[in-house]
Amino acid sequence: MAATASSSRFAAPSWVHNLYSRFPLVVLEQEDEIPWRRELRSSDAECSLWVQPPAAPEHPYHRSWASSDPDSLRAQLLFLLRKVPVSFRPWSNEQSAPSSRLPALQLVLDDTLLSSDEVRGWLDQNYPLKGKNKEIQNMPSQETYDRGVALAQLVLGDLYTAYLSESKKSMYKHLPNPPPLAAGLKTPLPAALTGDSRTINAEEMAERGEDALEIIAGQIDGSWALGASQATPLDALIAAHLYPLFTLSPSSTLRRKAEELPQLGDYLDRVLTAAGASMRE
């Protein structure tokens, strides 16, 4: 005869029940609250952006609130340039963040932690761009928007990979397309287990990064990139990838190239100043 649900359960000996009956479960209320949670609830910000910690002040464009990580700083600038009430908090161990990536967004009222992939969607839904050209990211025209897309690809491609190479960070997890296996398949497993035959030419990457800086320098003559009349998401992207260059070693070829193009530093300072102003309003 098949065992019933009740008879299939594990029954503890009677002496176990007698023993535990002498120690009733008592749940005490928490007396102490985590400091950052208490500060967040007492602030005017409706959300808190967790970012990689800022780097030491080793360059003239340093901001105490600015993360030295491009992804974290890009999110910070997107929030500040849209004047979103937000606070910033450092998260030292990225692997423990949602999806093992930063930034992450803490919502005060909902007490919810959004992963890096959800941050931009929450921002666009709750604080959408305004203006007659919001469909093209506040660019002056469709042609300018198309140029902006190409410029963004240059930043995320040539400039970012050159930065990763010179900052000695692990690059394989940032490179697109996992390495092919012997059978021609692709695997999501880490390269440490499968091997990664892709070669990285650091010298070639540095050259492409320097070329990218020269192109970017020619597109930021005005207050905002590509002649836009107000800050756009493209400005957050460019500034977020320029800022970490000045945290590299003074001997870095990429940092020296950025310092040789003063318009890059002037532009970066304008974007950071405009973003920081909204923190004081």
Short mmCIF file of C-alpha atoms in Angstrom, two decimals:
data_model
loop_
_atom_site.label_atom_id
_atom_site.label_comp_id
_atom_site.label_asym_id
_atom_site.label_seq_id
_atom_site.Cartn_x
_atom_site.Cartn_y
_atom_site.Cartn_z
CA MET A 1 0.00 0.00 0.00
CA ALA A 2 1.34 3.45 -0.91
CA ALA A 3 2.38 5.58 2.01
CA THR A 4 0.15 8.52 2.77
CA ALA A 5 1.44 12.08 3.03
CA SER A 6 1.16 11.99 6.81
CA SER A 7 2.83 8.60 7.19
CA SER A 8 5.69 9.52 4.84
CA ARG A 9 6.84 12.41 6.98
CA PHE A 10 9.81 11.95 9.30
CA ALA A 11 8.64 11.64 12.88
CA ALA A 12 11.08 12.78 15.56
CA PRO A 13 11.42 10.66 18.69
CA SER A 14 9.32 11.75 21.65
CA TRP A 15 12.37 12.70 23.68
CA VAL A 16 13.27 15.29 21.03
CA HIS A 17 9.85 16.91 21.36
CA ASN A 18 10.18 16.89 25.14
CA LEU A 19 13.59 18.53 24.93
CA TYR A 20 12.52 21.34 22.56
CA SER A 21 9.34 21.99 24.55
CA ARG A 22 11.56 23.36 27.31
CA PHE A 23 12.96 26.05 24.97
CA PRO A 24 10.03 27.97 23.47
CA LEU A 25 10.80 30.13 20.44
CA VAL A 26 11.10 33.78 21.43
CA VAL A 27 11.48 36.46 18.74
CA LEU A 28 12.87 39.77 19.99
CA GLU A 29 12.34 43.06 18.21
CA GLN A 30 15.41 44.54 16.58
CA GLU A 31 16.69 47.42 18.66
CA ASP A 32 19.43 48.68 16.39
CA GLU A 33 18.91 49.74 12.79
CA ILE A 34 21.61 49.58 10.16
CA PRO A 35 23.16 53.09 9.98
CA TRP A 36 22.83 53.50 6.21
CA ARG A 37 19.17 52.43 6.33
CA ARG A 38 18.43 54.93 9.12
CA GLU A 39 20.16 57.73 7.20
CA LEU A 40 18.32 56.84 4.01
CA ARG A 41 14.91 56.95 5.68
CA SER A 42 15.67 60.32 7.27
CA SER A 43 16.84 61.93 4.02
CA ASP A 44 14.74 63.59 1.33
CA ALA A 45 15.96 61.16 -1.34
CA GLU A 46 13.47 58.56 -2.48
CA CYS A 47 16.23 56.26 -3.65
CA SER A 48 19.86 55.45 -3.02
CA LEU A 49 22.30 54.41 -5.72
CA TRP A 50 24.88 51.87 -4.64
CA VAL A 51 28.09 52.34 -6.61
CA GLN A 52 31.69 51.24 -6.65
CA PRO A 53 33.70 53.42 -4.23
CA PRO A 54 35.29 56.62 -5.54
CA ALA A 55 39.03 56.64 -6.19
CA ALA A 56 41.55 58.70 -4.26
CA PRO A 57 41.80 62.39 -5.31
CA GLU A 58 44.74 62.18 -7.68
CA HIS A 59 43.61 64.50 -10.46
CA PRO A 60 42.18 68.03 -10.82
CA TYR A 61 38.69 66.79 -11.78
CA HIS A 62 38.15 64.70 -8.67
CA ARG A 63 34.71 64.77 -7.05
CA SER A 64 34.18 63.14 -3.68
CA TRP A 65 30.83 61.67 -4.78
CA ALA A 66 31.96 60.39 -8.19
CA SER A 67 32.68 56.69 -8.58
CA SER A 68 35.78 55.79 -10.57
CA ASP A 69 33.88 52.97 -12.28
CA PRO A 70 32.36 53.97 -15.65
CA ASP A 71 29.09 52.05 -15.15
CA SER A 72 28.52 53.44 -11.66
CA LEU A 73 29.44 57.00 -12.62
CA ARG A 74 27.26 56.90 -15.71
CA ALA A 75 24.26 56.06 -13.55
CA GLN A 76 25.17 58.80 -11.08
CA LEU A 77 25.32 61.38 -13.85
CA LEU A 78 22.05 60.21 -15.41
CA PHE A 79 20.30 60.73 -12.08
CA LEU A 80 21.92 64.06 -11.26
CA LEU A 81 21.50 65.62 -14.70
CA ARG A 82 17.76 64.84 -14.46
CA LYS A 83 17.70 66.35 -10.95
CA VAL A 84 16.46 63.17 -9.31
CA PRO A 85 16.54 63.22 -5.46
CA VAL A 86 19.12 60.50 -4.87
CA SER A 87 21.90 59.64 -2.46
CA PHE A 88 25.04 57.67 -3.25
CA ARG A 89 26.55 54.88 -1.20
CA PRO A 90 29.67 52.80 -1.83
CA TRP A 91 29.39 49.04 -2.23
CA SER A 92 32.85 47.55 -1.82
CA ASN A 93 32.15 43.97 -2.92
CA GLU A 94 30.58 43.96 -6.37
CA GLN A 95 30.18 40.17 -6.40
CA SER A 96 27.64 40.43 -3.58
CA ALA A 97 25.49 42.95 -5.46
CA PRO A 98 22.38 41.82 -7.39
CA SER A 99 23.52 39.93 -10.50
CA SER A 100 27.10 40.56 -9.25
CA ARG A 101 27.12 43.98 -10.90
CA LEU A 102 26.96 47.60 -9.85
CA PRO A 103 25.26 50.03 -9.72
CA ALA A 104 22.22 48.87 -7.77
CA LEU A 105 19.24 51.02 -6.81
CA GLN A 106 17.67 51.00 -3.34
CA LEU A 107 14.07 52.27 -3.28
CA VAL A 108 13.15 53.77 0.08
CA LEU A 109 9.37 53.39 0.14
CA ASP A 110 9.30 49.92 -1.37
CA ASP A 111 12.45 48.80 0.44
CA THR A 112 13.49 47.13 -2.81
CA LEU A 113 16.92 46.66 -4.33
CA LEU A 114 17.00 46.84 -8.13
CA SER A 115 19.79 45.22 -10.13
CA SER A 116 22.05 47.08 -12.54
CA ASP A 117 19.94 46.06 -15.54
CA GLU A 118 16.81 47.56 -13.94
CA VAL A 119 18.23 50.96 -12.94
CA ARG A 120 17.92 52.71 -16.32
CA GLY A 121 14.39 51.38 -16.87
CA TRP A 122 13.26 52.69 -13.46
CA LEU A 123 14.82 56.08 -14.17
CA ASP A 124 13.22 56.44 -17.62
CA GLN A 125 9.83 55.39 -16.29
CA ASN A 126 9.77 57.63 -13.23
CA TYR A 127 11.84 60.57 -14.52
CA PRO A 128 11.52 60.56 -18.32
CA LEU A 129 13.32 63.06 -20.49
CA LYS A 130 11.38 66.24 -21.23
CA GLY A 131 11.32 68.50 -24.27
CA LYS A 132 10.18 68.35 -27.88
CA ASN A 133 13.14 66.16 -28.87
CA LYS A 134 12.88 63.65 -26.04
CA GLU A 135 12.34 60.80 -28.54
CA ILE A 136 15.86 61.39 -29.86
CA GLN A 137 17.44 61.88 -26.42
CA ASN A 138 17.18 65.70 -26.62
CA MET A 139 19.52 65.83 -29.62
CA PRO A 140 19.03 68.78 -32.02
CA SER A 141 18.06 66.54 -34.95
CA GLN A 142 17.79 62.94 -36.11
CA GLU A 143 21.10 63.31 -37.91
CA THR A 144 22.75 64.45 -34.69
CA TYR A 145 21.16 61.55 -32.85
CA ASP A 146 22.64 59.10 -35.36
CA ARG A 147 26.06 60.68 -34.86
CA GLY A 148 25.55 60.33 -31.13
CA VAL A 149 24.86 56.61 -31.50
CA ALA A 150 28.11 56.19 -33.45
CA LEU A 151 30.01 58.22 -30.85
CA ALA A 152 28.55 56.12 -28.03
CA GLN A 153 29.70 52.95 -29.78
CA LEU A 154 33.19 54.41 -30.05
CA VAL A 155 33.22 55.18 -26.31
CA LEU A 156 31.89 51.78 -25.27
CA GLY A 157 34.13 49.97 -27.72
CA ASP A 158 37.56 51.43 -28.34
CA LEU A 159 37.85 53.78 -25.36
CA TYR A 160 36.43 51.42 -22.74
CA THR A 161 38.49 48.41 -23.79
CA ALA A 162 41.63 50.55 -23.82
CA TYR A 163 40.83 51.71 -20.30
CA LEU A 164 40.30 48.14 -19.12
CA SER A 165 43.63 47.15 -20.62
CA GLU A 166 45.58 49.93 -18.91
CA SER A 167 43.75 49.63 -15.59
CA LYS A 168 44.77 45.96 -15.41
CA LYS A 169 41.19 44.89 -14.79
CA SER A 170 39.85 41.54 -15.91
CA MET A 171 38.83 42.02 -19.50
CA TYR A 172 37.37 38.72 -20.61
CA LYS A 173 34.10 39.19 -18.74
CA HIS A 174 33.62 42.52 -20.54
CA LEU A 175 34.39 41.24 -24.03
CA PRO A 176 31.39 40.23 -26.16
CA ASN A 177 30.84 36.69 -27.40
CA PRO A 178 32.21 33.83 -25.30
CA PRO A 179 35.06 31.80 -26.86
CA PRO A 180 34.09 28.96 -29.24
CA LEU A 181 34.58 25.39 -28.10
CA ALA A 182 36.20 22.69 -30.18
CA ALA A 183 32.82 21.62 -31.53
CA GLY A 184 31.95 25.16 -32.54
CA LEU A 185 29.58 25.69 -29.64
CA LYS A 186 29.60 28.61 -27.25
CA THR A 187 29.57 28.38 -23.50
CA PRO A 188 28.54 30.68 -20.63
CA LEU A 189 31.10 28.99 -18.38
CA PRO A 190 34.03 31.10 -17.15
CA ALA A 191 37.26 31.06 -19.11
CA ALA A 192 39.06 29.62 -16.07
CA LEU A 193 37.23 26.34 -16.72
CA THR A 194 36.98 26.26 -20.50
CA GLY A 195 40.08 28.19 -21.56
CA ASP A 196 39.97 31.38 -23.64
CA SER A 197 41.99 31.51 -26.80
CA ARG A 198 41.26 35.16 -27.49
CA THR A 199 44.39 37.26 -27.48
CA ILE A 200 44.48 40.84 -26.30
CA ASN A 201 46.89 43.21 -28.00
CA ALA A 202 47.34 45.91 -25.36
CA GLU A 203 49.38 48.15 -27.64
CA GLU A 204 46.75 48.06 -30.37
CA MET A 205 43.99 48.74 -27.85
CA ALA A 206 45.89 51.74 -26.47
CA GLU A 207 46.29 53.18 -29.96
CA ARG A 208 42.61 52.77 -30.70
CA GLY A 209 41.79 54.38 -27.37
CA GLU A 210 43.99 57.37 -28.17
CA ASP A 211 42.33 57.74 -31.58
CA ALA A 212 38.94 57.61 -29.87
CA LEU A 213 39.95 60.44 -27.54
CA GLU A 214 40.91 62.65 -30.48
CA ILE A 215 37.55 62.01 -32.13
CA ILE A 216 35.66 62.71 -28.90
CA ALA A 217 37.61 65.93 -28.38
CA GLY A 218 36.30 67.19 -31.71
CA GLN A 219 32.67 66.58 -30.73
CA ILE A 220 32.49 68.45 -27.41
CA ASP A 221 33.35 72.03 -28.35
CA GLY A 222 30.12 73.40 -26.89
CA SER A 223 28.75 73.07 -23.40
CA TRP A 224 27.27 69.68 -24.29
CA ALA A 225 28.28 66.98 -26.73
CA LEU A 226 27.35 67.39 -30.41
CA GLY A 227 26.03 70.90 -29.84
CA ALA A 228 22.99 69.92 -27.77
CA SER A 229 21.31 72.80 -25.92
CA GLN A 230 20.97 70.80 -22.71
CA ALA A 231 22.52 67.79 -21.05
CA THR A 232 21.77 64.47 -22.75
CA PRO A 233 22.38 60.83 -21.81
CA LEU A 234 25.33 60.99 -24.22
CA ASP A 235 27.04 63.49 -21.92
CA ALA A 236 26.64 61.10 -18.99
CA LEU A 237 28.15 58.31 -21.07
CA ILE A 238 31.15 60.30 -22.33
CA ALA A 239 31.96 61.93 -18.99
CA ALA A 240 31.64 58.62 -17.15
CA HIS A 241 34.32 57.11 -19.40
CA LEU A 242 36.61 60.15 -19.38
CA TYR A 243 36.70 60.52 -15.59
CA PRO A 244 38.36 57.14 -14.84
CA LEU A 245 41.17 57.91 -17.29
CA PHE A 246 42.50 60.55 -14.91
CA THR A 247 42.63 57.97 -12.11
CA LEU A 248 45.11 55.84 -14.06
CA SER A 249 48.81 55.91 -13.36
CA PRO A 250 50.52 59.14 -14.54
CA SER A 251 52.63 56.93 -16.80
CA SER A 252 49.55 55.58 -18.56
CA THR A 253 49.56 56.41 -22.26
CA LEU A 254 45.78 56.82 -22.20
CA ARG A 255 45.92 59.29 -19.32
CA ARG A 256 48.74 61.25 -20.95
CA LYS A 257 46.73 61.45 -24.16
CA ALA A 258 43.70 62.75 -22.27
CA GLU A 259 45.85 65.39 -20.57
CA GLU A 260 47.25 66.48 -23.95
CA LEU A 261 43.71 67.35 -25.08
CA PRO A 262 42.61 70.14 -22.70
CA GLN A 263 39.12 70.28 -24.20
CA LEU A 264 38.47 66.85 -22.69
CA GLY A 265 39.25 68.06 -19.18
CA ASP A 266 37.26 71.27 -19.66
CA TYR A 267 34.25 69.30 -20.89
CA LEU A 268 34.51 66.80 -18.05
CA ASP A 269 34.67 69.60 -15.50
CA ARG A 270 31.55 71.24 -17.00
CA VAL A 271 29.53 68.03 -16.84
CA LEU A 272 30.61 67.19 -13.30
CA THR A 273 29.96 70.74 -12.11
CA ALA A 274 26.47 70.76 -13.64
CA ALA A 275 25.71 67.38 -12.10
CA GLY A 276 27.07 68.36 -8.69
CA ALA A 277 25.02 71.56 -8.67
CA SER A 278 21.81 69.55 -8.54
CA MET A 279 23.02 67.90 -5.33
CA ARG A 280 23.06 71.26 -3.58
CA GLU A 281 19.69 72.49 -4.84
#
